[in-house]
Amino acid sequence: QVQLVESGGGLVQAGGSLRLSCAASGIIFSINTMAWYRQAPGKQRELVAEITSGGTTNYADSLKGRFTISRDNAKTTVYLQMNNMKPEDTAVYYCNLDGRTRGGRGTYWGQGTQVTVSS
């Protein structure tokens, strides 16, 4: 069983910063990518940023320069540094892992953490 535990969400004023963390646990043989997605009320879930096993990062075009994804040396914890935040960044942020476990290759999601940016 793979678990993804997110933390770091909360309320921040526009222009402020937050750092989200996501720790993966369980029997994970390999990780292809870890990523952050977000879903605002009434909108579809969208990719925010991802990092591959090789360390390549990919961002939503609209977020480049403000958000940074990184991970720890063990590659099982991923972070999302969010700077110069805007009210439109308000959403539930979800951690995602694509990898291989005992059950084969699969995609796993965290429970989500609320981020609210006030104007």
PDB file of C-alpha atoms in Angstrom:
ATOM      1  CA  GLN A   1       0.000   0.000   0.000  1.00  0.00           C
ATOM      2  CA  VAL A   2       1.406   3.349  -1.039  1.00  0.00           C
ATOM      3  CA  GLN A   3       0.589   6.409   1.010  1.00  0.00           C
ATOM      4  CA  LEU A   4       1.191  10.012   0.089  1.00  0.00           C
ATOM      5  CA  VAL A   5       0.936  12.467   2.959  1.00  0.00           C
ATOM      6  CA  GLU A   6       0.771  16.137   2.086  1.00  0.00           C
ATOM      7  CA  SER A   7       1.381  19.056   4.402  1.00  0.00           C
ATOM      8  CA  GLY A   8       2.023  22.773   4.281  1.00  0.00           C
ATOM      9  CA  GLY A   9      -1.247  24.116   2.964  1.00  0.00           C
ATOM     10  CA  GLY A  10      -3.056  27.023   4.529  1.00  0.00           C
ATOM     11  CA  LEU A  11      -4.069  30.633   4.153  1.00  0.00           C
ATOM     12  CA  VAL A  12      -1.679  33.191   2.718  1.00  0.00           C
ATOM     13  CA  GLN A  13      -2.014  36.741   1.476  1.00  0.00           C
ATOM     14  CA  ALA A  14      -1.436  37.614  -2.140  1.00  0.00           C
ATOM     15  CA  GLY A  15       2.273  38.046  -2.764  1.00  0.00           C
ATOM     16  CA  GLY A  16       3.176  35.602  -0.017  1.00  0.00           C
ATOM     17  CA  SER A  17       4.755  32.168  -0.138  1.00  0.00           C
ATOM     18  CA  LEU A  18       3.937  28.631   0.909  1.00  0.00           C
ATOM     19  CA  ARG A  19       5.870  25.391   0.753  1.00  0.00           C
ATOM     20  CA  LEU A  20       4.026  22.118   0.333  1.00  0.00           C
ATOM     21  CA  SER A  21       5.521  18.752   1.202  1.00  0.00           C
ATOM     22  CA  CYS A  22       4.506  15.262   0.151  1.00  0.00           C
ATOM     23  CA  ALA A  23       6.052  12.187   1.726  1.00  0.00           C
ATOM     24  CA  ALA A  24       5.635   8.832   0.042  1.00  0.00           C
ATOM     25  CA  SER A  25       5.692   5.621   2.050  1.00  0.00           C
ATOM     26  CA  GLY A  26       5.019   1.967   1.462  1.00  0.00           C
ATOM     27  CA  ILE A  27       6.642  -0.671  -0.683  1.00  0.00           C
ATOM     28  CA  ILE A  28       7.715   1.262  -3.752  1.00  0.00           C
ATOM     29  CA  PHE A  29      10.109  -0.431  -6.123  1.00  0.00           C
ATOM     30  CA  SER A  30      10.650   2.548  -8.367  1.00  0.00           C
ATOM     31  CA  ILE A  31       9.258   6.018  -8.958  1.00  0.00           C
ATOM     32  CA  ASN A  32       8.841   7.343 -12.464  1.00  0.00           C
ATOM     33  CA  THR A  33       7.509  10.754 -11.556  1.00  0.00           C
ATOM     34  CA  MET A  34       6.173  12.679  -8.603  1.00  0.00           C
ATOM     35  CA  ALA A  35       3.971  15.635  -9.254  1.00  0.00           C
ATOM     36  CA  TRP A  36       1.667  18.259  -7.866  1.00  0.00           C
ATOM     37  CA  TYR A  37      -1.785  18.858  -9.277  1.00  0.00           C
ATOM     38  CA  ARG A  38      -4.416  21.316  -8.173  1.00  0.00           C
ATOM     39  CA  GLN A  39      -8.151  21.621  -8.460  1.00  0.00           C
ATOM     40  CA  ALA A  40     -10.029  24.850  -7.946  1.00  0.00           C
ATOM     41  CA  PRO A  41     -13.787  24.871  -7.260  1.00  0.00           C
ATOM     42  CA  GLY A  42     -15.731  24.182 -10.410  1.00  0.00           C
ATOM     43  CA  LYS A  43     -12.593  23.453 -12.436  1.00  0.00           C
ATOM     44  CA  GLN A  44     -10.793  20.359 -13.622  1.00  0.00           C
ATOM     45  CA  ARG A  45      -7.718  19.057 -11.878  1.00  0.00           C
ATOM     46  CA  GLU A  46      -4.613  20.417 -13.578  1.00  0.00           C
ATOM     47  CA  LEU A  47      -0.921  19.654 -13.499  1.00  0.00           C
ATOM     48  CA  VAL A  48       1.125  22.168 -11.554  1.00  0.00           C
ATOM     49  CA  ALA A  49       4.590  20.614 -11.748  1.00  0.00           C
ATOM     50  CA  GLU A  50       6.283  17.247 -11.992  1.00  0.00           C
ATOM     51  CA  ILE A  51       9.742  15.833 -11.443  1.00  0.00           C
ATOM     52  CA  THR A  52      11.018  12.670 -13.068  1.00  0.00           C
ATOM     53  CA  SER A  53      13.270  10.007 -11.617  1.00  0.00           C
ATOM     54  CA  GLY A  54      16.137  11.643 -13.463  1.00  0.00           C
ATOM     55  CA  GLY A  55      15.392  15.022 -11.956  1.00  0.00           C
ATOM     56  CA  THR A  56      13.817  16.647 -14.993  1.00  0.00           C
ATOM     57  CA  THR A  57      11.125  19.130 -14.041  1.00  0.00           C
ATOM     58  CA  ASN A  58       8.089  20.258 -15.950  1.00  0.00           C
ATOM     59  CA  TYR A  59       5.740  23.106 -15.072  1.00  0.00           C
ATOM     60  CA  ALA A  60       2.428  24.471 -16.187  1.00  0.00           C
ATOM     61  CA  ASP A  61       3.327  27.366 -18.449  1.00  0.00           C
ATOM     62  CA  SER A  62       1.352  29.856 -16.389  1.00  0.00           C
ATOM     63  CA  LEU A  63       3.272  28.982 -13.216  1.00  0.00           C
ATOM     64  CA  LYS A  64       6.847  29.035 -14.474  1.00  0.00           C
ATOM     65  CA  GLY A  65       8.989  31.378 -12.460  1.00  0.00           C
ATOM     66  CA  ARG A  66       6.731  31.391  -9.396  1.00  0.00           C
ATOM     67  CA  PHE A  67       6.542  27.719  -8.426  1.00  0.00           C
ATOM     68  CA  THR A  68       9.448  25.327  -7.930  1.00  0.00           C
ATOM     69  CA  ILE A  69       9.272  21.567  -7.483  1.00  0.00           C
ATOM     70  CA  SER A  70      12.089  19.716  -5.756  1.00  0.00           C
ATOM     71  CA  ARG A  71      12.683  16.504  -3.824  1.00  0.00           C
ATOM     72  CA  ASP A  72      14.858  15.117  -1.078  1.00  0.00           C
ATOM     73  CA  ASN A  73      17.907  12.940  -1.631  1.00  0.00           C
ATOM     74  CA  ALA A  74      15.940   9.768  -0.962  1.00  0.00           C
ATOM     75  CA  LYS A  75      13.570  10.850  -3.749  1.00  0.00           C
ATOM     76  CA  THR A  76      10.520   9.923  -1.696  1.00  0.00           C
ATOM     77  CA  THR A  77       9.554  13.401  -0.565  1.00  0.00           C
ATOM     78  CA  VAL A  78       8.627  16.099  -3.009  1.00  0.00           C
ATOM     79  CA  TYR A  79       8.213  19.781  -2.299  1.00  0.00           C
ATOM     80  CA  LEU A  80       6.424  22.630  -4.007  1.00  0.00           C
ATOM     81  CA  GLN A  81       7.687  26.108  -3.253  1.00  0.00           C
ATOM     82  CA  MET A  82       5.093  28.681  -4.213  1.00  0.00           C
ATOM     83  CA  ASN A  83       6.124  32.343  -4.355  1.00  0.00           C
ATOM     84  CA  ASN A  84       4.341  35.557  -5.234  1.00  0.00           C
ATOM     85  CA  MET A  85       1.065  33.781  -4.806  1.00  0.00           C
ATOM     86  CA  LYS A  86      -2.145  35.036  -6.375  1.00  0.00           C
ATOM     87  CA  PRO A  87      -5.804  34.552  -5.472  1.00  0.00           C
ATOM     88  CA  GLU A  88      -6.173  32.363  -8.553  1.00  0.00           C
ATOM     89  CA  ASP A  89      -3.737  29.905  -6.970  1.00  0.00           C
ATOM     90  CA  THR A  90      -6.475  29.025  -4.483  1.00  0.00           C
ATOM     91  CA  ALA A  91      -7.204  25.316  -4.857  1.00  0.00           C
ATOM     92  CA  VAL A  92      -6.803  21.913  -3.306  1.00  0.00           C
ATOM     93  CA  TYR A  93      -3.308  20.716  -4.127  1.00  0.00           C
ATOM     94  CA  TYR A  94      -2.767  16.998  -4.659  1.00  0.00           C
ATOM     95  CA  CYS A  95       0.427  15.008  -4.650  1.00  0.00           C
ATOM     96  CA  ASN A  96       0.769  12.328  -7.311  1.00  0.00           C
ATOM     97  CA  LEU A  97       3.159   9.418  -7.686  1.00  0.00           C
ATOM     98  CA  ASP A  98       3.613   7.244 -10.746  1.00  0.00           C
ATOM     99  CA  GLY A  99       5.720   4.209 -10.050  1.00  0.00           C
ATOM    100  CA  ARG A 100       6.045   0.484  -9.618  1.00  0.00           C
ATOM    101  CA  THR A 101       4.916  -1.325  -6.498  1.00  0.00           C
ATOM    102  CA  ARG A 102       4.122  -4.918  -5.637  1.00  0.00           C
ATOM    103  CA  GLY A 103       0.916  -4.567  -7.604  1.00  0.00           C
ATOM    104  CA  GLY A 104       2.717  -3.396 -10.705  1.00  0.00           C
ATOM    105  CA  ARG A 105       2.838   0.057 -12.196  1.00  0.00           C
ATOM    106  CA  GLY A 106       0.308   2.457 -10.787  1.00  0.00           C
ATOM    107  CA  THR A 107      -0.640   6.025 -10.053  1.00  0.00           C
ATOM    108  CA  TYR A 108      -1.304   7.146  -6.499  1.00  0.00           C
ATOM    109  CA  TRP A 109      -2.818  10.286  -5.027  1.00  0.00           C
ATOM    110  CA  GLY A 110      -2.592  12.071  -1.722  1.00  0.00           C
ATOM    111  CA  GLN A 111      -5.637  13.284   0.127  1.00  0.00           C
ATOM    112  CA  GLY A 112      -5.082  16.893  -0.907  1.00  0.00           C
ATOM    113  CA  THR A 113      -4.220  20.026   1.006  1.00  0.00           C
ATOM    114  CA  GLN A 114      -6.158  23.278   0.802  1.00  0.00           C
ATOM    115  CA  VAL A 115      -4.331  26.411  -0.262  1.00  0.00           C
ATOM    116  CA  THR A 116      -6.189  29.697  -0.011  1.00  0.00           C
ATOM    117  CA  VAL A 117      -4.748  32.990  -1.209  1.00  0.00           C
ATOM    118  CA  SER A 118      -6.506  36.120  -0.016  1.00  0.00           C
ATOM    119  CA  SER A 119      -6.445  39.356  -1.981  1.00  0.00           C
TER     120      SER A 119
END
